[in-house]
Amino acid sequence: MTVRWTDKHVIVTGGSEGIGAAVATAFAMRGARVSVIARREAPLRSTAERIGADWRTADVTDRAGLAIAVKELEDRSGACAVIACCAGLTLPGLFLDIDSDEFGIQSDANYLGSVNAIRCVLPGMVERGEGHVLLTSSTAAFLGIPGYSSYGPTKASVRQLGLCLRYEVEPAGVSVSVLYPADTDTPGLARENLRKPAETKAITGSIKPMPAAKVGEAAVRGLERGRHHITVDPLTAFFLRWANLPEDLSRPFFRRSIARARRHAQQEQT
């Protein structure tokens, strides 16, 4: 499957910098009408002007504010064809050392922020019978890494959201894909490195960060090819192959069971 993005409206959360900006750039280069959302106006405006995108400031943890921003962008550029959920943050630290509030902060931004963004546009996608959802997980979704006890579970939750959501929306014509980047050279990684414990650096320190542009290009290319799981590096691809094995084996059975249940429900309604 090859998808063309010309004149399609793509909304990217976390689009001011890092992977979000790279994903937005890759879509803009393909002729899409791109809108970017982030909290900080200055870098958001700068990225939007550089790639020719529309923009609105909003926090993905603020459901009402995010919904207003998305509606304004759809009113200007048309119905959302792709929602790319790239907003998030990493606050590494050993479990007993970090502030207890930081568990909720990361869960709200990384997991619920994706939920909030999707719920803004998914009803319209289902009604139109088409659309794409891109979620940003991480290699940390598969591995227990010291110092990521408050971060890794949020990315595992994002992965699980994608797995569950596919069953619900694929029959309506909406695809769901999950991106699994390893360490990526972004301002967010630079901030993260300032507070990484020695134990975390012992695991991740030997990994050369990938260019954000490479990750953004891989994400969009994966969507174009209809891939539900998108990796950039071979190590993550290896982990993903094994992690997906139970799901791959179960999915055909689940899909048949869901189809039968839906047919039964429709028959009862009629």
mmCIF file of N, CA, C and O in Angstrom, residues 91-93 98-107 150 195:
data_model
loop_
_atom_site.group_PDB
_atom_site.id
_atom_site.type_symbol
_atom_site.label_atom_id
_atom_site.label_comp_id
_atom_site.label_asym_id
_atom_site.label_seq_id
_atom_site.Cartn_x
_atom_site.Cartn_y
_atom_site.Cartn_z
ATOM 1 N N LEU A 91 11.669 11.917 32.103
ATOM 2 C CA LEU A 91 12.255 12.418 33.342
ATOM 3 C C LEU A 91 12.928 11.246 34.056
ATOM 4 O O LEU A 91 12.371 10.645 34.970
ATOM 5 N N PRO A 92 14.136 10.885 33.626
ATOM 6 C CA PRO A 92 14.764 9.687 34.193
ATOM 7 C C PRO A 92 15.194 9.886 35.642
ATOM 8 O O PRO A 92 15.438 11.003 36.095
ATOM 9 N N GLY A 93 15.283 8.780 36.340
ATOM 10 C CA GLY A 93 15.714 8.797 37.727
ATOM 11 C C GLY A 93 15.381 7.477 38.378
ATOM 12 O O GLY A 93 14.432 6.800 37.971
ATOM 13 N N ILE A 98 13.280 9.822 42.463
ATOM 14 C CA ILE A 98 12.543 10.860 41.751
ATOM 15 C C ILE A 98 11.327 11.301 42.551
ATOM 16 O O ILE A 98 10.816 10.581 43.405
ATOM 17 N N ASP A 99 10.877 12.505 42.259
ATOM 18 C CA ASP A 99 9.679 13.046 42.891
ATOM 19 C C ASP A 99 8.473 12.210 42.476
ATOM 20 O O ASP A 99 8.315 11.852 41.304
ATOM 21 N N SER A 100 7.607 11.904 43.406
ATOM 22 C CA SER A 100 6.459 11.043 43.102
ATOM 23 C C SER A 100 5.537 11.662 42.055
ATOM 24 O O SER A 100 4.854 10.946 41.314
ATOM 25 N N ASP A 101 5.518 12.980 41.962
ATOM 26 C CA ASP A 101 4.667 13.641 40.970
ATOM 27 C C ASP A 101 5.115 13.343 39.542
ATOM 28 O O ASP A 101 4.313 13.461 38.599
ATOM 29 N N GLU A 102 6.383 12.981 39.373
ATOM 30 C CA GLU A 102 6.904 12.798 38.024
ATOM 31 C C GLU A 102 6.364 11.544 37.352
ATOM 32 O O GLU A 102 6.398 11.440 36.126
ATOM 33 N N PHE A 103 5.847 10.602 38.128
ATOM 34 C CA PHE A 103 5.177 9.459 37.504
ATOM 35 C C PHE A 103 3.920 9.933 36.781
ATOM 36 O O PHE A 103 3.674 9.564 35.632
ATOM 37 N N GLY A 104 3.128 10.749 37.454
ATOM 38 C CA GLY A 104 1.906 11.253 36.850
ATOM 39 C C GLY A 104 2.164 12.221 35.707
ATOM 40 O O GLY A 104 1.438 12.223 34.713
ATOM 41 N N ILE A 105 3.208 13.042 35.855
ATOM 42 C CA ILE A 105 3.533 14.004 34.798
ATOM 43 C C ILE A 105 3.819 13.290 33.488
ATOM 44 O O ILE A 105 3.319 13.671 32.416
ATOM 45 N N GLN A 106 4.611 12.229 33.555
ATOM 46 C CA GLN A 106 4.964 11.508 32.331
ATOM 47 C C GLN A 106 3.794 10.692 31.792
ATOM 48 O O GLN A 106 3.596 10.601 30.580
ATOM 49 N N SER A 107 3.012 10.116 32.687
ATOM 50 C CA SER A 107 1.831 9.373 32.237
ATOM 51 C C SER A 107 0.841 10.295 31.545
ATOM 52 O O SER A 107 0.279 9.960 30.492
ATOM 53 N N SER A 150 9.658 5.365 35.622
ATOM 54 C CA SER A 150 8.537 6.301 35.472
ATOM 55 C C SER A 150 8.240 6.605 34.008
ATOM 56 O O SER A 150 7.196 7.187 33.692
ATOM 57 N N ARG A 195 20.053 14.489 33.598
ATOM 58 C CA ARG A 195 19.587 13.909 34.862
ATOM 59 C C ARG A 195 19.594 12.378 34.861
ATOM 60 O O ARG A 195 19.049 11.765 35.765
#
